mmCIF file of C-alpha atoms in Angstrom:
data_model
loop_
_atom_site.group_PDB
_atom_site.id
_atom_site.type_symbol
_atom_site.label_atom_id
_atom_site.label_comp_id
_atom_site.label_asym_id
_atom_site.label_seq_id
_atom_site.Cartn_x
_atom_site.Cartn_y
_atom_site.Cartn_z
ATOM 1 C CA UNK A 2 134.170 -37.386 139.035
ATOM 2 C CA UNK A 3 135.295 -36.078 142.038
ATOM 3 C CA UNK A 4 133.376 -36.433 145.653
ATOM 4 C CA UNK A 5 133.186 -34.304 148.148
ATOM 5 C CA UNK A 6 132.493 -35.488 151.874
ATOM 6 C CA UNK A 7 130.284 -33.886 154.619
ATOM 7 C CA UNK A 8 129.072 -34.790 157.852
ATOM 8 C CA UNK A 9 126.394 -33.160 159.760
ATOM 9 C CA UNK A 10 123.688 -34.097 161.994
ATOM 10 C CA UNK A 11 119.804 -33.354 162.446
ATOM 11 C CA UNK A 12 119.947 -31.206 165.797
ATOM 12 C CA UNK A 13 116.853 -31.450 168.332
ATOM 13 C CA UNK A 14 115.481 -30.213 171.136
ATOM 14 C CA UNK A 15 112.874 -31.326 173.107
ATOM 15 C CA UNK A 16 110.025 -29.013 174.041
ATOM 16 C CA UNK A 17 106.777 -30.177 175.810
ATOM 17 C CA UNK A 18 108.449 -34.206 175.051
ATOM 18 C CA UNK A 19 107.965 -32.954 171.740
ATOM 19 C CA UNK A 20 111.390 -32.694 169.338
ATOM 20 C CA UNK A 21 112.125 -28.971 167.564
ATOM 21 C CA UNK A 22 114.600 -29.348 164.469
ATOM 22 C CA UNK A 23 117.403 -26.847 163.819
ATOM 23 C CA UNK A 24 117.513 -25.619 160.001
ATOM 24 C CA UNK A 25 119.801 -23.343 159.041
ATOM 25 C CA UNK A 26 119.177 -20.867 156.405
ATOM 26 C CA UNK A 27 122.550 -20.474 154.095
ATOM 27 C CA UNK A 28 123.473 -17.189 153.258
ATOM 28 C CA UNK A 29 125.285 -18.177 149.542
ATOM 29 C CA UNK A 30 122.111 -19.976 148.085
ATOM 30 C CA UNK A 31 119.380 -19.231 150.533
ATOM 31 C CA UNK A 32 117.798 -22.527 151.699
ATOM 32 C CA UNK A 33 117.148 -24.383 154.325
ATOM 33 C CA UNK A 34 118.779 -27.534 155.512
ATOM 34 C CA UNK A 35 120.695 -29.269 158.974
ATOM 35 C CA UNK A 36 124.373 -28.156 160.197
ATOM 36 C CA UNK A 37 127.001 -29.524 158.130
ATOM 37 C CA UNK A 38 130.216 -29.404 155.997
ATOM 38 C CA UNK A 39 132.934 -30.818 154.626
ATOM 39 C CA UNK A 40 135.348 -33.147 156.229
ATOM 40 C CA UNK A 41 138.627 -32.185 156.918
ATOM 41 C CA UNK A 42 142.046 -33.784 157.194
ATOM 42 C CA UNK A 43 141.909 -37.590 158.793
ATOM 43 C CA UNK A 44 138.040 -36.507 160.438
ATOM 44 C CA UNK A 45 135.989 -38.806 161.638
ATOM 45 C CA UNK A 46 132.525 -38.100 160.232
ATOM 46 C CA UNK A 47 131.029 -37.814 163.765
ATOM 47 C CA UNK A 48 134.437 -35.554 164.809
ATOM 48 C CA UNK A 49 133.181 -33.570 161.154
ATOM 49 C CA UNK A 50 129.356 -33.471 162.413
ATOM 50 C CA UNK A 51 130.580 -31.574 165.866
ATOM 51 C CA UNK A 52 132.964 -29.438 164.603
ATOM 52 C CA UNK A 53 131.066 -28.093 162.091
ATOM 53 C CA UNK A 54 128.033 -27.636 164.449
ATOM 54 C CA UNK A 55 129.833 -26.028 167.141
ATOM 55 C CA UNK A 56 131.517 -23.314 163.619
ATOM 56 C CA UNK A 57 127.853 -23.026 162.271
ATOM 57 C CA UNK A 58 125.685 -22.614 165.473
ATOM 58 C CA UNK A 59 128.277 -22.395 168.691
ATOM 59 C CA UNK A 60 126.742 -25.675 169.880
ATOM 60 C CA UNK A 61 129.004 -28.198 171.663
ATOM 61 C CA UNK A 62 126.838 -31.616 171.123
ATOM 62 C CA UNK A 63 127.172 -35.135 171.004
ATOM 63 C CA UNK A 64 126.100 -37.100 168.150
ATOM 64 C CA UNK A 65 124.168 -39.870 168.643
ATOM 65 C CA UNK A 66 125.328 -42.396 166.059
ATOM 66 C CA UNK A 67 122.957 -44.511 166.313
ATOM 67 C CA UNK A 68 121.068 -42.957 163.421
ATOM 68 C CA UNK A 69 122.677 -42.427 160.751
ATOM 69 C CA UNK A 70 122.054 -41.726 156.966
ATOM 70 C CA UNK A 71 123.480 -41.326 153.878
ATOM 71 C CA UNK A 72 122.695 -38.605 151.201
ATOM 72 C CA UNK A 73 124.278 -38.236 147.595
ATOM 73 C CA UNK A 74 123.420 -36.127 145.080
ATOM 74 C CA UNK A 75 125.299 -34.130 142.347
ATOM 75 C CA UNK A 76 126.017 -30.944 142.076
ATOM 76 C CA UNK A 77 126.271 -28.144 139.872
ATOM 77 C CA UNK A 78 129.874 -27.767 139.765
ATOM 78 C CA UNK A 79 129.681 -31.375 138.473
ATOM 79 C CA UNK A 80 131.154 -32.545 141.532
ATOM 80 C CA UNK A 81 129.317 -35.463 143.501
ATOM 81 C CA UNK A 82 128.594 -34.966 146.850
ATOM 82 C CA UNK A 83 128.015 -37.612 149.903
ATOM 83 C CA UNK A 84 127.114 -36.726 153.380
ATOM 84 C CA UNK A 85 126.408 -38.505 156.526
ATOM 85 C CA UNK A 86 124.337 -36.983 159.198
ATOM 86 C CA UNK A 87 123.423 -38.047 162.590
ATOM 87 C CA UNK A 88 121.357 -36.906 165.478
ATOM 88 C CA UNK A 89 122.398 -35.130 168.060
ATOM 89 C CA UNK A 90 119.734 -33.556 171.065
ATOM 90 C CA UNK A 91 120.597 -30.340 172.674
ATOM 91 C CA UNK A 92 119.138 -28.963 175.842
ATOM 92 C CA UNK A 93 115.942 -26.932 175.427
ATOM 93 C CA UNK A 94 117.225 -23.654 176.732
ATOM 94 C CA UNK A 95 120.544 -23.443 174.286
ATOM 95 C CA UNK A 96 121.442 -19.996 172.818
ATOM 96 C CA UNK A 97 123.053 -20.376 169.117
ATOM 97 C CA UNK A 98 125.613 -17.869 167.953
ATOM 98 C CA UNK A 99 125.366 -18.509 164.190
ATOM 99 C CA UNK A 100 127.813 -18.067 161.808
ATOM 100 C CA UNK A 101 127.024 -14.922 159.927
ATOM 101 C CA UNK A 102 129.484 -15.648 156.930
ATOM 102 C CA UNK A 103 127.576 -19.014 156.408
ATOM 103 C CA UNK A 104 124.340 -18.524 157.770
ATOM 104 C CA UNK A 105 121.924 -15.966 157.204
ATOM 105 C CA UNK A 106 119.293 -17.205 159.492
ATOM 106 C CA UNK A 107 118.589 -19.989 161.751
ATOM 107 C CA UNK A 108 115.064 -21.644 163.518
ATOM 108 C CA UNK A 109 113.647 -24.424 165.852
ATOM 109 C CA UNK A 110 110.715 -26.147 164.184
ATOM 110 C CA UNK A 111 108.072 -28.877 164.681
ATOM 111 C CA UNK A 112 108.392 -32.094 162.301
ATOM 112 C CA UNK A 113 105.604 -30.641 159.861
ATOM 113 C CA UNK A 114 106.982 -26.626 159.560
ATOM 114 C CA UNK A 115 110.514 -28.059 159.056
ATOM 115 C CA UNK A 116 109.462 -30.284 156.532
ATOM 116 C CA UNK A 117 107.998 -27.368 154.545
ATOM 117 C CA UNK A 118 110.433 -25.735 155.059
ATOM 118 C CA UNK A 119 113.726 -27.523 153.727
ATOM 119 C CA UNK A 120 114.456 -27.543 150.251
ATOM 120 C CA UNK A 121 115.108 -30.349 149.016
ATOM 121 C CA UNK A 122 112.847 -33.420 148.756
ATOM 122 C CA UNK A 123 116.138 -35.933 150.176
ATOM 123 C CA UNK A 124 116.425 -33.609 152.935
ATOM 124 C CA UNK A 125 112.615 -33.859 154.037
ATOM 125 C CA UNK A 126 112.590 -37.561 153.259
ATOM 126 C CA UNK A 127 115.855 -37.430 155.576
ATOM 127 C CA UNK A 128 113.991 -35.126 158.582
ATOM 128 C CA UNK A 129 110.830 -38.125 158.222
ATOM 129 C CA UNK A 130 113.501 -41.380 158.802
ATOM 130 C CA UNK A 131 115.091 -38.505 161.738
ATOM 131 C CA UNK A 132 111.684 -38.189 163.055
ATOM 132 C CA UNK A 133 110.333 -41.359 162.905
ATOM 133 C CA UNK A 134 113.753 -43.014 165.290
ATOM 134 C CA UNK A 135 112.821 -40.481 167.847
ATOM 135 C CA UNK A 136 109.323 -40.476 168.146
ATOM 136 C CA UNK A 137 108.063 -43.330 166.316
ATOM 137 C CA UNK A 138 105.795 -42.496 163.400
ATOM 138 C CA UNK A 139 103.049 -39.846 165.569
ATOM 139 C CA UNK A 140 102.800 -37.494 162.893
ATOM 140 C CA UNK A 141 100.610 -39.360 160.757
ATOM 141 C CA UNK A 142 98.271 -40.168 163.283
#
């Protein structure tokens, strides 16, 4: 089986000391999930996770690796895919420049609305862990 690697990272803002999630809306199968894509050449995952943030959203960020987690999941094509993703906190006042080919539309959302809103159960499980090493577990309380 072949496996195809991406890197990526759960981009945040902070607004009111609260954090706002990026999702990106894909404009070949219309849902919504975090910056990221395949690694390329002798990348780094973190070096993968930047670039394809600054192609997607025309961010320039620093990952935080200190979070860091693992998703892996087949596809359709039959290939199996793993991806690492990491954090990375952007200043509150950013403007994104999205990349129209890719992405069709693009938010900032509180913990719950994001979680609604991505669309896939690994990815909201991934947003909770994402959530829960930044602010500690406030959103059940």
């Amino acid at each position: 089986m072949i496996t195809e690697n991406a890197s990526g990272a759960v981009v945040y803002r902070l607004v009111d000391q609260q954090p706002q999630y990026l999702l990106l809306k894909s404009a070949t199968s219309n849902f919504w999930g975090f910056p990221k894509g395949h690694v390329e050449g002798n990348e780094t995952d973190i070096e993968t996770a930047v670039r394809e943030i600054r192609e997607e959203t025309s961010l320039n960020v620093t990952v935080n690796p200190t979070f860091h987690a693992d998703l892996d999941y087949d596809m359709r094509n039959g290939h199996h895919k793993h991806v690492v993703l990491y954090t990375a906190q952007v200043p509150a006042d950013v403007t994104i420049e999205r990349q129209v080919e890719e992405i069709s539309d693009y938010g900032w959302f509180d913990f719950e609305t994001a979680h609604e809103r991505l669309s896939y159960p690994n990815l909201q499980d991934l947003l909770t862990q994402a959530n829960t090493f930044l602010v500690g577990d406030q959103h059940d309380k």
